[in-house]
Short mmCIF file of C-alpha atoms in Angstrom, two decimals:
data_model
loop_
_atom_site.label_atom_id
_atom_site.label_comp_id
_atom_site.label_asym_id
_atom_site.label_seq_id
_atom_site.Cartn_x
_atom_site.Cartn_y
_atom_site.Cartn_z
CA MET C 1 0.00 0.00 0.00
CA SER C 2 1.45 3.35 -1.02
CA SER C 3 2.17 6.11 1.47
CA GLN C 4 -0.40 8.25 -0.36
CA THR C 5 -3.11 5.65 0.24
CA LEU C 6 -2.08 5.27 3.89
CA ASN C 7 -2.32 9.02 4.33
CA TRP C 8 -5.83 8.97 2.88
CA PHE C 9 -6.91 6.13 5.21
CA ASN C 10 -5.52 8.07 8.16
CA ARG C 11 -7.55 11.12 7.12
CA VAL C 12 -10.74 9.07 6.95
CA LYS C 13 -10.01 7.45 10.32
CA GLN C 14 -9.41 10.80 11.96
CA ALA C 15 -12.52 12.28 10.35
CA LEU C 16 -14.73 9.42 11.51
CA LEU C 17 -13.34 9.42 15.04
CA SER C 18 -13.56 13.17 15.44
CA THR C 19 -16.20 15.79 14.75
CA GLU C 20 -14.73 16.81 11.41
CA LEU C 21 -17.53 15.25 9.39
CA LYS C 22 -20.60 17.34 10.04
CA THR C 23 -22.64 16.59 6.91
CA LYS C 24 -23.30 13.73 4.53
CA GLN C 25 -21.79 15.78 1.72
CA GLU C 26 -18.46 15.94 3.57
CA LEU C 27 -18.49 12.14 3.89
CA LEU C 28 -19.29 11.78 0.19
CA GLY C 29 -16.42 14.11 -0.60
CA LEU C 30 -13.97 11.81 1.16
CA ILE C 31 -15.42 8.73 -0.52
CA ARG C 32 -15.26 10.31 -3.97
CA GLU C 33 -11.67 11.31 -3.35
CA ALA C 34 -10.94 7.68 -2.49
CA GLN C 35 -12.38 6.59 -5.82
CA LYS C 36 -10.23 9.12 -7.67
CA ARG C 37 -7.18 7.67 -5.92
CA ALA C 38 -8.27 4.15 -6.98
CA VAL C 39 -8.80 3.12 -3.35
CA LEU C 40 -12.44 2.35 -4.22
CA SER C 41 -13.77 1.07 -7.53
CA PRO C 42 -16.43 3.06 -9.43
CA ASP C 43 -18.98 0.31 -8.67
CA THR C 44 -18.24 0.52 -4.95
CA LEU C 45 -18.62 4.29 -5.03
CA GLN C 46 -21.96 3.92 -6.81
CA MET C 47 -23.24 1.50 -4.16
CA ILE C 48 -22.15 3.73 -1.29
CA GLU C 49 -23.79 6.74 -2.90
CA GLY C 50 -26.91 4.67 -3.61
CA SER C 51 -27.09 3.46 -0.01
CA LEU C 52 -26.93 7.03 1.28
CA GLN C 53 -29.50 8.16 -1.27
CA VAL C 54 -31.97 5.39 -0.39
CA SER C 55 -32.23 6.67 3.17
CA GLU C 56 -33.54 9.98 1.79
CA MET C 57 -35.90 8.60 -0.86
CA HIS C 58 -39.55 7.64 -0.51
CA VAL C 59 -41.67 4.98 -2.16
CA ARG C 60 -43.36 7.58 -4.36
CA ASP C 61 -39.96 8.29 -5.97
CA ILE C 62 -39.58 4.83 -7.53
CA MET C 63 -43.01 3.14 -7.52
CA ILE C 64 -44.66 1.90 -10.69
CA PRO C 65 -47.74 4.13 -11.08
CA ARG C 66 -51.17 2.52 -10.90
CA ALA C 67 -51.87 3.13 -14.60
CA GLN C 68 -48.68 1.30 -15.62
CA ALA C 69 -49.02 -1.66 -13.25
CA VAL C 70 -49.92 -5.00 -14.84
CA ALA C 71 -52.78 -6.38 -12.73
CA LEU C 72 -54.77 -9.60 -12.92
CA GLU C 73 -58.47 -9.95 -12.23
CA VAL C 74 -59.59 -12.42 -9.62
CA ASN C 75 -61.89 -14.20 -12.09
CA ASP C 76 -59.37 -14.44 -14.97
CA SER C 77 -59.15 -17.86 -16.60
CA PRO C 78 -55.83 -19.77 -16.60
CA ASP C 79 -55.47 -19.31 -20.37
CA SER C 80 -55.84 -15.53 -20.12
CA LEU C 81 -53.39 -15.49 -17.21
CA VAL C 82 -50.79 -17.33 -19.28
CA LYS C 83 -51.10 -14.72 -22.03
CA ILE C 84 -50.60 -11.82 -19.58
CA VAL C 85 -47.66 -13.51 -17.84
CA VAL C 86 -45.87 -14.22 -21.13
CA GLU C 87 -46.48 -10.76 -22.61
CA SER C 88 -45.43 -8.86 -19.49
CA GLY C 89 -42.48 -11.03 -18.47
CA HIS C 90 -43.23 -10.38 -14.79
CA SER C 91 -43.25 -12.99 -12.05
CA ARG C 92 -45.59 -11.27 -9.54
CA PHE C 93 -48.88 -9.48 -10.09
CA PRO C 94 -51.46 -7.66 -7.97
CA VAL C 95 -54.88 -9.31 -8.14
CA VAL C 96 -57.87 -6.95 -8.25
CA GLY C 97 -61.59 -7.47 -7.86
CA GLU C 98 -64.22 -4.97 -8.99
CA ASN C 99 -61.67 -2.25 -9.79
CA ARG C 100 -58.00 -1.37 -9.36
CA ASP C 101 -58.57 -0.04 -5.86
CA ASP C 102 -59.89 -3.45 -4.80
CA VAL C 103 -56.55 -5.26 -4.46
CA GLN C 104 -57.21 -8.71 -3.06
CA GLY C 105 -53.81 -10.36 -3.16
CA ILE C 106 -50.58 -11.09 -5.01
CA PHE C 107 -50.28 -13.81 -7.64
CA LEU C 108 -47.01 -15.60 -8.43
CA ALA C 109 -46.56 -16.84 -11.98
CA LYS C 110 -44.95 -20.06 -10.73
CA ASP C 111 -48.29 -21.06 -9.17
CA LEU C 112 -49.77 -21.14 -12.66
CA LEU C 113 -47.04 -23.57 -13.71
CA ASP C 114 -47.91 -25.74 -10.72
CA TYR C 115 -51.55 -25.76 -11.82
CA TYR C 116 -50.73 -26.98 -15.32
CA ALA C 117 -48.08 -29.41 -14.03
CA THR C 118 -50.64 -31.20 -11.84
CA GLY C 119 -52.86 -31.98 -14.82
CA GLN C 120 -55.59 -29.39 -14.12
CA GLN C 121 -57.72 -31.87 -12.21
CA GLU C 122 -59.50 -29.18 -10.22
CA PRO C 123 -61.04 -25.92 -11.57
CA PHE C 124 -58.64 -23.02 -11.22
CA ASN C 125 -59.52 -20.66 -8.36
CA MET C 126 -57.36 -17.56 -7.97
CA ARG C 127 -58.33 -17.17 -4.31
CA ASP C 128 -56.82 -20.55 -3.51
CA VAL C 129 -53.34 -19.64 -4.77
CA MET C 130 -52.89 -15.87 -4.38
CA ARG C 131 -50.82 -14.56 -1.48
CA PRO C 132 -51.81 -11.77 0.95
CA ALA C 133 -50.99 -8.28 -0.30
CA ILE C 134 -48.82 -5.88 1.70
CA PHE C 135 -50.01 -2.26 1.69
CA ILE C 136 -47.69 0.68 2.29
CA PRO C 137 -48.03 4.49 2.08
CA GLU C 138 -46.32 6.57 -0.62
CA SER C 139 -44.35 8.38 2.08
CA LYS C 140 -42.51 5.32 3.43
CA ARG C 141 -38.73 5.67 3.21
CA LEU C 142 -36.94 3.16 1.00
CA ASN C 143 -34.45 2.04 3.65
CA VAL C 144 -37.37 1.16 5.96
CA LEU C 145 -39.18 -0.66 3.16
CA LEU C 146 -36.07 -2.66 2.28
CA ARG C 147 -35.73 -3.77 5.90
CA GLU C 148 -39.39 -4.82 5.94
CA PHE C 149 -39.01 -6.72 2.67
CA ARG C 150 -36.07 -8.64 4.14
CA THR C 151 -37.78 -9.54 7.41
CA SER C 152 -41.17 -10.44 5.88
CA ARG C 153 -39.67 -12.14 2.78
CA ASN C 154 -42.17 -10.32 0.59
CA HIS C 155 -41.01 -9.08 -2.81
CA MET C 156 -43.87 -6.76 -3.75
CA ALA C 157 -45.96 -4.16 -1.93
CA ILE C 158 -49.05 -2.25 -3.00
CA VAL C 159 -48.68 1.51 -2.58
CA ILE C 160 -51.82 3.27 -1.38
CA ASP C 161 -52.72 6.95 -1.51
CA GLU C 162 -54.26 9.09 1.23
CA TYR C 163 -57.74 7.80 0.38
CA GLY C 164 -56.77 4.14 0.60
CA GLY C 165 -56.80 3.60 -3.15
CA MET C 166 -54.03 1.93 -5.13
CA ALA C 167 -51.42 4.51 -6.15
CA GLY C 168 -49.00 1.98 -7.61
CA LEU C 169 -46.72 -0.87 -6.63
CA VAL C 170 -43.09 -1.38 -5.72
CA THR C 171 -40.84 -4.44 -5.65
CA ILE C 172 -37.70 -5.31 -3.73
CA GLU C 173 -35.82 -5.22 -7.03
CA ASP C 174 -36.85 -1.58 -7.53
CA VAL C 175 -35.34 -0.69 -4.16
CA ILE C 176 -32.13 -2.69 -4.58
CA GLU C 177 -31.53 -1.16 -8.01
CA GLN C 178 -31.29 2.25 -6.36
CA ILE C 179 -28.22 0.91 -4.51
CA VAL C 180 -26.47 -1.48 -6.86
CA GLY C 181 -27.71 -0.25 -10.24
CA ASP C 182 -29.43 -2.41 -12.82
CA ILE C 183 -30.29 -6.01 -12.02
CA ASP C 184 -30.48 -8.29 -15.06
CA ASP C 185 -33.95 -9.63 -15.70
CA GLU C 186 -35.79 -11.76 -18.23
CA HIS C 187 -35.60 -9.05 -20.87
CA ASP C 188 -31.82 -8.77 -20.78
CA PHE C 189 -29.41 -9.79 -23.48
CA GLU C 190 -25.68 -9.67 -23.98
CA ASP C 191 -24.06 -6.34 -23.19
CA GLU C 192 -22.24 -6.12 -26.49
CA VAL C 193 -25.49 -6.47 -28.45
CA TYR C 194 -27.29 -3.13 -28.63
CA ILE C 195 -30.33 -4.28 -30.61
CA ASN C 196 -31.98 -7.68 -30.22
CA PRO C 197 -34.97 -8.86 -32.32
CA ARG C 198 -37.95 -10.30 -30.46
CA ASP C 199 -41.24 -11.85 -31.61
CA ASN C 200 -44.04 -10.04 -33.44
CA GLY C 201 -41.82 -7.36 -34.90
CA TYR C 202 -40.51 -6.06 -31.57
CA TYR C 203 -36.91 -5.26 -30.69
CA LEU C 204 -35.18 -4.76 -27.36
CA VAL C 205 -32.81 -1.80 -27.59
CA TRP C 206 -30.34 -0.56 -25.00
CA ALA C 207 -30.87 3.12 -24.32
CA LEU C 208 -27.12 3.64 -24.78
CA THR C 209 -27.33 2.48 -28.40
CA PRO C 210 -25.57 5.10 -30.56
CA ILE C 211 -28.03 6.77 -32.91
CA GLU C 212 -25.65 6.08 -35.78
CA GLU C 213 -25.87 2.33 -35.10
CA PHE C 214 -29.67 2.52 -34.73
CA ASN C 215 -29.89 4.29 -38.11
CA LEU C 216 -27.73 1.67 -39.80
CA TYR C 217 -29.67 -1.24 -38.30
CA PHE C 218 -33.13 0.05 -39.25
CA ASP C 219 -32.08 2.00 -42.36
CA VAL C 220 -33.51 5.26 -41.00
CA ASN C 221 -32.15 8.74 -40.49
CA LEU C 222 -32.76 9.87 -36.91
CA ASP C 223 -31.15 13.18 -35.98
CA GLU C 224 -27.62 12.71 -34.59
CA ASP C 225 -26.83 16.40 -34.08
CA GLU C 226 -28.34 17.02 -30.63
CA MET C 227 -28.20 13.54 -29.04
CA ASP C 228 -25.70 10.70 -29.20
CA THR C 229 -27.88 7.82 -27.96
CA VAL C 230 -31.36 6.46 -28.58
CA GLY C 231 -32.19 6.90 -24.89
CA GLY C 232 -31.34 10.60 -25.08
CA LEU C 233 -33.51 11.01 -28.16
CA VAL C 234 -36.44 9.23 -26.50
CA MET C 235 -36.13 11.29 -23.34
CA LYS C 236 -36.15 14.46 -25.44
CA ALA C 237 -39.33 13.26 -27.18
CA PHE C 238 -41.02 12.62 -23.83
CA GLY C 239 -39.96 16.01 -22.49
CA HIS C 240 -39.21 14.38 -19.13
CA LEU C 241 -37.47 11.35 -17.66
CA PRO C 242 -40.02 8.59 -18.31
CA LYS C 243 -40.79 5.76 -15.95
CA ARG C 244 -41.10 2.08 -16.74
CA SER C 245 -43.99 1.17 -19.10
CA GLU C 246 -44.41 4.70 -20.47
CA THR C 247 -44.78 4.73 -24.26
CA ILE C 248 -44.43 7.23 -27.07
CA ASP C 249 -44.67 7.16 -30.86
CA PHE C 250 -42.31 9.22 -32.97
CA ALA C 251 -39.92 8.96 -35.92
CA GLY C 252 -41.86 6.01 -37.28
CA PHE C 253 -41.43 3.81 -34.17
CA HIS C 254 -43.38 2.86 -31.06
CA PHE C 255 -41.09 3.17 -28.02
CA GLU C 256 -41.84 1.54 -24.65
CA VAL C 257 -39.63 2.05 -21.61
CA MET C 258 -38.84 -1.40 -20.23
CA ARG C 259 -36.44 -0.30 -17.53
CA ALA C 260 -35.50 3.07 -16.06
CA ASN C 261 -34.64 4.59 -12.73
CA ASN C 262 -34.73 8.10 -11.34
CA ARG C 263 -31.56 8.99 -13.24
CA ARG C 264 -31.88 7.61 -16.77
CA ILE C 265 -33.52 5.20 -19.22
CA HIS C 266 -31.85 1.79 -19.51
CA LEU C 267 -33.84 -0.47 -21.81
CA LEU C 268 -36.44 0.12 -24.54
CA ARG C 269 -38.78 -2.08 -26.50
CA ILE C 270 -39.59 -0.76 -29.96
CA LYS C 271 -41.63 -1.62 -33.01
CA ARG C 272 -41.97 0.03 -36.38
CA LEU C 273 -45.24 1.87 -36.84
CA GLU C 274 -47.29 0.74 -39.78
CA GLU C 275 -47.33 3.34 -42.51
CA PRO C 276 -50.84 4.56 -43.34
CA GLN C 277 -51.99 3.23 -46.66
CA VAL C 278 -52.84 5.83 -49.27
CA GLU C 279 -56.14 5.14 -50.97
CA GLN C 280 -55.92 4.92 -54.72
CA SER C 281 -58.20 7.15 -56.73
CA ASP C 282 -60.54 5.52 -59.24
CA GLU C 283 -59.76 8.21 -61.76
#
């Protein structure tokens, strides 16, 4: 260990054992200096910053809004459930009754596999397999929620508003991603592949895809002057930082945000828009 590194460790030790550090920003300053000196890796710095940030964030900051949540109805048939599970790619779903404010439980996709694996001898009844739902307020701090997720072993919570209605939902993955960054999921593909074809004319596209590469792949001519990446272009089109499941149509494509956090877009699903057919005149 170099003398420079030892000197830095001594500074941190003295700061922590004394009253030098009066604010969180002062602590972050020391940690960022450590990263610049290669004492900490960039990933470690990100996790430390994320951990400190989580203690100041609330559920409302990261929740999936009610309108964007994929919910199942308590009387859905197994065949319709399979279709929703496959299309969404999720593993957990809120189950609603008469309306979206009537959340009755949480359904796990694996329970549907169990139903088909047993030969479907009994009629499917959602109430027999769904789990109890956990309800939390929008104001709950993320560090408290993470602790509750760990102790209760729940992975999803229903966020309620001041009137007791469903405001959205949040998962343990959403919270952890604020600390460690992206967690690979079922939509992921190899890092070196920017654009990956999917079924039915859809493509998964990393938001960091250079516009030049996007243009070459789809033989289009999106503007490269103001933005360097597809994610930047999409965010400009939205006019704000979109959340997961938000969609927009522009430049001849349908864009859906598959993954994003409170800092940037990560993954998009796109499809070419069908060109309107021009009616031929009889003359």
